[in-house]
Short mmCIF file of C-alpha atoms in Angstrom, two decimals:
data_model
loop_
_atom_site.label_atom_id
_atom_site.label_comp_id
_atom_site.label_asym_id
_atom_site.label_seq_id
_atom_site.Cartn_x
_atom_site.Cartn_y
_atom_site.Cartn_z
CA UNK A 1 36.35 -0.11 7.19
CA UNK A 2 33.62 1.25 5.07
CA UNK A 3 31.42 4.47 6.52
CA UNK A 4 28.34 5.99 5.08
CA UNK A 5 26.26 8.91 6.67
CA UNK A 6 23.80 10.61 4.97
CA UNK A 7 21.78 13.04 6.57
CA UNK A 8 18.62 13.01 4.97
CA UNK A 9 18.28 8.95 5.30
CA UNK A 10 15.01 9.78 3.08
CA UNK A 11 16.95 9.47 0.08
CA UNK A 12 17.71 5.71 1.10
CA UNK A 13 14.71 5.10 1.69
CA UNK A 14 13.70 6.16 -1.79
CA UNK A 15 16.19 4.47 -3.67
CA UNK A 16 15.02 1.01 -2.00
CA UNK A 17 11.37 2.26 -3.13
CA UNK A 18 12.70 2.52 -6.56
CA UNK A 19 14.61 -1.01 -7.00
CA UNK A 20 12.71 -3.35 -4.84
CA UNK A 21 9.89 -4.18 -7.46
CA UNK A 22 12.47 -4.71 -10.31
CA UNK A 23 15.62 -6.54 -8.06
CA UNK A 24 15.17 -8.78 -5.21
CA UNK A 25 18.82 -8.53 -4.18
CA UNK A 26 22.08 -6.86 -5.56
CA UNK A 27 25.82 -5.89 -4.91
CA UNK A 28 26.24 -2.66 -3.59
CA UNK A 29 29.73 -1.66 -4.76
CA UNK A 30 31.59 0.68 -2.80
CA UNK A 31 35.21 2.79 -3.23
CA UNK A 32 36.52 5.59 -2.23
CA UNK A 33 34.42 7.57 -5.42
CA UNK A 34 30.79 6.45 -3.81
CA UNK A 35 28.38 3.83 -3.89
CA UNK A 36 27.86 1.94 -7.25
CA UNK A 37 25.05 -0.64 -8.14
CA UNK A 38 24.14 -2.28 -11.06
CA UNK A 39 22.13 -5.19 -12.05
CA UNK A 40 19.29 -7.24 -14.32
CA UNK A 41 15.93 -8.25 -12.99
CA UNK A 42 15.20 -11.34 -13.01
CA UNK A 43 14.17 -11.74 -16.66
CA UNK A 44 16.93 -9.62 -17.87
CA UNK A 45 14.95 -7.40 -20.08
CA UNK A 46 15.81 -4.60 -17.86
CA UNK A 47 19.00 -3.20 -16.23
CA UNK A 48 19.11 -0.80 -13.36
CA UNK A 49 22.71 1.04 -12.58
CA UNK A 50 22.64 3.21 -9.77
CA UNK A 51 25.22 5.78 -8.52
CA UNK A 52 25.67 7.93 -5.06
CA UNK A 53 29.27 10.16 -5.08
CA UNK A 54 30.86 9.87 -2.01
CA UNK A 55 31.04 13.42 -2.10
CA UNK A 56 26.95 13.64 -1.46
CA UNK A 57 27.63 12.02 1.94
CA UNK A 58 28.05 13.88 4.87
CA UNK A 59 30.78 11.55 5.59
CA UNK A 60 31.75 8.82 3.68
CA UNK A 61 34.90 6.89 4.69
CA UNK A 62 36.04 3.44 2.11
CA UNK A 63 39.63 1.95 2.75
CA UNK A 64 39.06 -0.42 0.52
CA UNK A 65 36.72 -1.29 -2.28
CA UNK A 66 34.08 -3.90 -0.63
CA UNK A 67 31.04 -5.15 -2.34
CA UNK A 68 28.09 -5.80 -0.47
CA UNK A 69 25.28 -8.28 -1.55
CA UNK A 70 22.23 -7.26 0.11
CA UNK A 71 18.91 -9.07 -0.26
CA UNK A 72 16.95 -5.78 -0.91
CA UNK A 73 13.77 -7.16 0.99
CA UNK A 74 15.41 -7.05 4.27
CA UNK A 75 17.37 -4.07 3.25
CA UNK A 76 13.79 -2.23 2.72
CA UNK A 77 12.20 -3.47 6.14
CA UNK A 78 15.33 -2.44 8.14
CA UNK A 79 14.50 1.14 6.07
CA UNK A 80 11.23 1.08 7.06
CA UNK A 81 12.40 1.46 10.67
CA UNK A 82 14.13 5.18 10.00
CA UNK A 83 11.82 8.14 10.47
CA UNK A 84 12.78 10.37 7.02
CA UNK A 85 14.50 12.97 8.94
CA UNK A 86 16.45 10.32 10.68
CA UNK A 87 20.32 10.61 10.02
CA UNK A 88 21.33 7.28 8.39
CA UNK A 89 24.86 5.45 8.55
CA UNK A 90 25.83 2.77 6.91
CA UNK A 91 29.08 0.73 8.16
CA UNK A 92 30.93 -2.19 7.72
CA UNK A 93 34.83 -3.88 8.06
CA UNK A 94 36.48 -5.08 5.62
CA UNK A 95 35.48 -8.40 4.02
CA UNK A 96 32.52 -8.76 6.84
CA UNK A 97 29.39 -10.61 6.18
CA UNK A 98 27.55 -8.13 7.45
CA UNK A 99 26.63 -4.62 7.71
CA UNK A 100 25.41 -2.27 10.03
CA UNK A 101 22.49 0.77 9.58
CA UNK A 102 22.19 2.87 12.29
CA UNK A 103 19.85 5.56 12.53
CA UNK A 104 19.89 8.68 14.96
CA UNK A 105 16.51 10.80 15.63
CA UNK A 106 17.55 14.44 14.74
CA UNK A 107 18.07 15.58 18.52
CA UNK A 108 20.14 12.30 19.16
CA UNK A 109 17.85 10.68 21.80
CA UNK A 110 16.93 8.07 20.16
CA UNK A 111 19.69 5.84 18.30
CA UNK A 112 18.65 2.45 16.41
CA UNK A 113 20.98 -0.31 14.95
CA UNK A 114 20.42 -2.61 12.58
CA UNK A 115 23.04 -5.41 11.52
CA UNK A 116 21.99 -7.65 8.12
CA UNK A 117 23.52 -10.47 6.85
CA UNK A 118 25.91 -9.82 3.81
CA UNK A 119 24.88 -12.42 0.87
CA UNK A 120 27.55 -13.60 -1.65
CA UNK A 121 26.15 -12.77 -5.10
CA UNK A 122 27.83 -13.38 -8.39
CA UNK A 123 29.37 -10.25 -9.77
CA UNK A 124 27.81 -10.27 -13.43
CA UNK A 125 28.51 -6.65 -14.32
CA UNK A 126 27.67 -5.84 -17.82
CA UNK A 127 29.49 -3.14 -20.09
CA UNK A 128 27.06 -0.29 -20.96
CA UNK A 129 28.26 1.31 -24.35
CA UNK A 130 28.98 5.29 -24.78
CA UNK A 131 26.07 6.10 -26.46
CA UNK A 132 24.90 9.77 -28.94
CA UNK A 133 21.11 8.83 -28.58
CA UNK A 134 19.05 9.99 -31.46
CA UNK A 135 16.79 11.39 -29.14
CA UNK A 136 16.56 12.61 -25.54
CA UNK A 137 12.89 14.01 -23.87
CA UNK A 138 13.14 15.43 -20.61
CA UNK A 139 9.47 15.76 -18.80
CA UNK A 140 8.10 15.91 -15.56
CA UNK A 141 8.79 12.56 -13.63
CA UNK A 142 5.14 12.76 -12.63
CA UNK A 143 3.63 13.34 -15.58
CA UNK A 144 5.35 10.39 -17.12
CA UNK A 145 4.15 8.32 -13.98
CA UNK A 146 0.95 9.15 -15.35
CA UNK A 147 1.01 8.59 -18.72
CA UNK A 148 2.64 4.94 -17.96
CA UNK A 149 0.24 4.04 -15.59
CA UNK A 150 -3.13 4.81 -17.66
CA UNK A 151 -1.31 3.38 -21.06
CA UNK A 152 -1.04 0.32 -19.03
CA UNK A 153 -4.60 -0.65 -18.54
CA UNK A 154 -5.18 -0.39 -22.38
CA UNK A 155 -2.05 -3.04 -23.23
CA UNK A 156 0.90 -4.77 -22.15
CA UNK A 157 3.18 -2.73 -24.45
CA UNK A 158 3.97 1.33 -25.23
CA UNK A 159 4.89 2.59 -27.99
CA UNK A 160 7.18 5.92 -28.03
CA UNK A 161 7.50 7.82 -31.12
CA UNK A 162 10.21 10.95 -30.81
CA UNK A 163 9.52 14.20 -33.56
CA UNK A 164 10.96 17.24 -33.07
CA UNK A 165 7.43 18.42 -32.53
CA UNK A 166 7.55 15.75 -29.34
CA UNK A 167 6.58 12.50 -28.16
CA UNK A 168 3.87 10.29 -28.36
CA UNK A 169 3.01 7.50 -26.14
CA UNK A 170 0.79 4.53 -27.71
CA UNK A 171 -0.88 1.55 -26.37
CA UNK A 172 -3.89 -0.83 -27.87
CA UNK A 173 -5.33 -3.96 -26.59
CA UNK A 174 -8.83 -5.76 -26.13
CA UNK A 175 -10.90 -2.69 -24.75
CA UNK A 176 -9.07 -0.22 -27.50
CA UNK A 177 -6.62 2.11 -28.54
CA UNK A 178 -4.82 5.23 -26.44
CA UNK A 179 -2.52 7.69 -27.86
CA UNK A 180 -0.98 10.34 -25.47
CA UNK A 181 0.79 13.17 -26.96
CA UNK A 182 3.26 15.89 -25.41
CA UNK A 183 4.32 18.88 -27.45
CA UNK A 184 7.13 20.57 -26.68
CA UNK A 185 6.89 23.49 -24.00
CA UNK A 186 7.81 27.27 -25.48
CA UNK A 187 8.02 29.16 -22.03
CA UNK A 188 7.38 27.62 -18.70
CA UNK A 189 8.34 29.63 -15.99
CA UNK A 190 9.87 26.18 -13.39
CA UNK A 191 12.32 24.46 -15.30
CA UNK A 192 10.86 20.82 -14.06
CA UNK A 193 7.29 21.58 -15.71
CA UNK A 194 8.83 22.05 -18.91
CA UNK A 195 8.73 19.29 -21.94
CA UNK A 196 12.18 19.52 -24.04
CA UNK A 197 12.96 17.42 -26.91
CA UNK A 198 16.18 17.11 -28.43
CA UNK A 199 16.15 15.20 -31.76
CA UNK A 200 19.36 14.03 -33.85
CA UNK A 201 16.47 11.95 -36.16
CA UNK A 202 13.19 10.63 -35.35
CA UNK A 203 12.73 7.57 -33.22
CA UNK A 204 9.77 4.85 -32.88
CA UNK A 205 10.33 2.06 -30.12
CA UNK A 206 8.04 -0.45 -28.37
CA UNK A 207 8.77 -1.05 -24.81
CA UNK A 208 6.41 -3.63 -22.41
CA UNK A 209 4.49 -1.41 -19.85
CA UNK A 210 5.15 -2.93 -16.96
CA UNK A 211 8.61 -2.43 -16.99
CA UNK A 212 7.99 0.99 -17.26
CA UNK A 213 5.52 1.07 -14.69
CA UNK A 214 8.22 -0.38 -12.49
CA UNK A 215 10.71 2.21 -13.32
CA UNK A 216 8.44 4.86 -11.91
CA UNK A 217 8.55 4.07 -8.51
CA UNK A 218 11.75 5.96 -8.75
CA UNK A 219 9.33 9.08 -9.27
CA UNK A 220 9.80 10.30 -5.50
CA UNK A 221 13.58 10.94 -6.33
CA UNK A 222 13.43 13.18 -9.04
CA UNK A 223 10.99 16.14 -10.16
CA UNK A 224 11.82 15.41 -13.93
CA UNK A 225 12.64 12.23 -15.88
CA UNK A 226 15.03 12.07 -18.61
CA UNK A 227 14.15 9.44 -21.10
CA UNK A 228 17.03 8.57 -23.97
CA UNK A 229 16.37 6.77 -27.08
CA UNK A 230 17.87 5.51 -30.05
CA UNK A 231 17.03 2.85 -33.13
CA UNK A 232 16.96 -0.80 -32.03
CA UNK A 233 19.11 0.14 -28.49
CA UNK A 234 17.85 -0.16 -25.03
CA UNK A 235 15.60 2.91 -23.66
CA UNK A 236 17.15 4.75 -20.74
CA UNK A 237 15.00 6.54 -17.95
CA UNK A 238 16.98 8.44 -15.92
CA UNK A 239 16.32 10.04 -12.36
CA UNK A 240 18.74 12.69 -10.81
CA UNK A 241 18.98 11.83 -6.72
CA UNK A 242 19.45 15.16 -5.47
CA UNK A 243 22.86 16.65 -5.87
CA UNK A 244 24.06 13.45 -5.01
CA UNK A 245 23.98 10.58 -7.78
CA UNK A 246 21.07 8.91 -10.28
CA UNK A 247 19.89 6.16 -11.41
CA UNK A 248 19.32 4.85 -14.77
CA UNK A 249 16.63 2.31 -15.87
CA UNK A 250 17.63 0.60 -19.17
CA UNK A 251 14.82 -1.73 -21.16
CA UNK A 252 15.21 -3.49 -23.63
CA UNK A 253 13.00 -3.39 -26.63
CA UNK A 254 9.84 -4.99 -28.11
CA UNK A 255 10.33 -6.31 -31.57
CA UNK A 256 8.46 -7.16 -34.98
CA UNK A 257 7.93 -10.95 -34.51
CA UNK B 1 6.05 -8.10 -30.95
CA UNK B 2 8.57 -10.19 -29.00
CA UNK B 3 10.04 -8.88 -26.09
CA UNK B 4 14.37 -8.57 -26.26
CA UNK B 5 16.47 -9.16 -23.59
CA UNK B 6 18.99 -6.68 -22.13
CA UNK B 7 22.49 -8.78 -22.58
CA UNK B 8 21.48 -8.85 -26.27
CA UNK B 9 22.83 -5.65 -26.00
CA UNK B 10 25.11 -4.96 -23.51
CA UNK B 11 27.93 -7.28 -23.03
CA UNK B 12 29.18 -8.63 -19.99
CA UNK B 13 32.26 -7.24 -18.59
#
């Protein structure tokens, strides 16, 4: 029997928000350490691995490891019918084909269930390596919403260059050119407006913008973004989710024809 | 540029 109750079922809701665009379906694995996802959109430039500790659940029960396919469309509209201060359980036996979401209003008079099909996807899990990245920026998720979204109308790629001084974002196409460039914060009072570079040696990388568009969505989960680069390896843009878990965006590069 | 794909990369498991 697997259990899941989360108390703020906005969270869920969020993390659909965040995947939806990139994955139309993927495994939710689950043990007895939390809930684990990880997979490649469709054109396998990108990798999303998501993680939620059991211990961020107000209960969380897992007798055995089961792995859920979900088609992440349905999952979303079922999500769509929990108000955000809902309570939100998720529950299903052992090797069942489907699962169950039930929601409860916060004074318990209204309870909702939900049971979804279960689909049987291929388990392609891919080995991500340990990895000392040569540099890692940490910004405010919404600023870097922005800066992804306006690079995007000038081009269809972005190009980040890493200095100790800070980063740069880059973009040129048909109607022109657009540079965009954060310096490092001295003294900011909140800790998520701050800009922080950490630099083991400069970095330059081209990444297509819609990709990174799509990895914004994930924006409502996280007051600051953490993105982590290194020479000719994947970016990674990483969101906290609360006390409970993250989840990591990883693109691949753009290179010189 | 040409775009790279992800499993160029990482292996799979």
């Amino acid at each position: 029997m697997f259990e899941a109750r989360l108390v703020q079922s906005s969270i869920l809701k969020k993390v659909l928000e965040a995947i939806k665009d990139l994955l139309n379906e993927a495994t939710f694995d689950c043990s007895d350490s939390g809930i684990q996802l990880q997979a490649m959109d469709n054109s396998h430039v990108s990798l999303v691995s998501m993680n939620l500790r059991s211990d961020g659940f107000d209960k969380y029960r897992c007798d055995r490891n089961i792995s859920m396919g979900m088609n992440l469309g349905s999952m979303t509209k079922i999500l769509k019918c929990a108000a955000n201060e809902d309570v939100v359980t998720m529950k299903a036996q052992d090797n069942a084909d489907t699962v169950t979401f039930v929601f409860e209003s916060p004074n318990q008079e209204k309870v909702s269930d939900y049971e979804m099909k279960l689909m049987n996807l291929d388990q392609e899990h891919l080995g991500i390596p340990e990895t000392e990245y040569a540099c890692v920026v940490r910004l405010p998720a919404g600023e870097f919403a922005r800066i992804c979204r306006d690079l995007s109308q000038f081009g269809e790629s972005v190009v980040i260059s890493c200095t100790k001084e800070g980063v740069k974002f880059s973009s040129a196409g048909d109607i022109g050119s657009a540079n965009i460039k954060l310096a490092q914060t001295s003294n900011v009072d909140k800790e998520e407006l701050a800009v922080t570079v950490e630099m083991q040696e400069p970095v330059t990388l081209t990444f297509a913008s819609r990709y990174l568009n799509s990895f914004t969505k994930a924006t409502s989960l996280s007051n600051v973004v953490q993105l982590s680069m290194s020479p000719d390896v994947p970016l990674v843009v990483e969101y906290r989710i609360g006390e409970i878990g993250h989840i990591r965006y990883y693109l691949a590069p753009k290179i010189e024809d | 540029m040409s775009q790279t794909s992800i499993t160029s990369y990482f292996s799979k498991r």
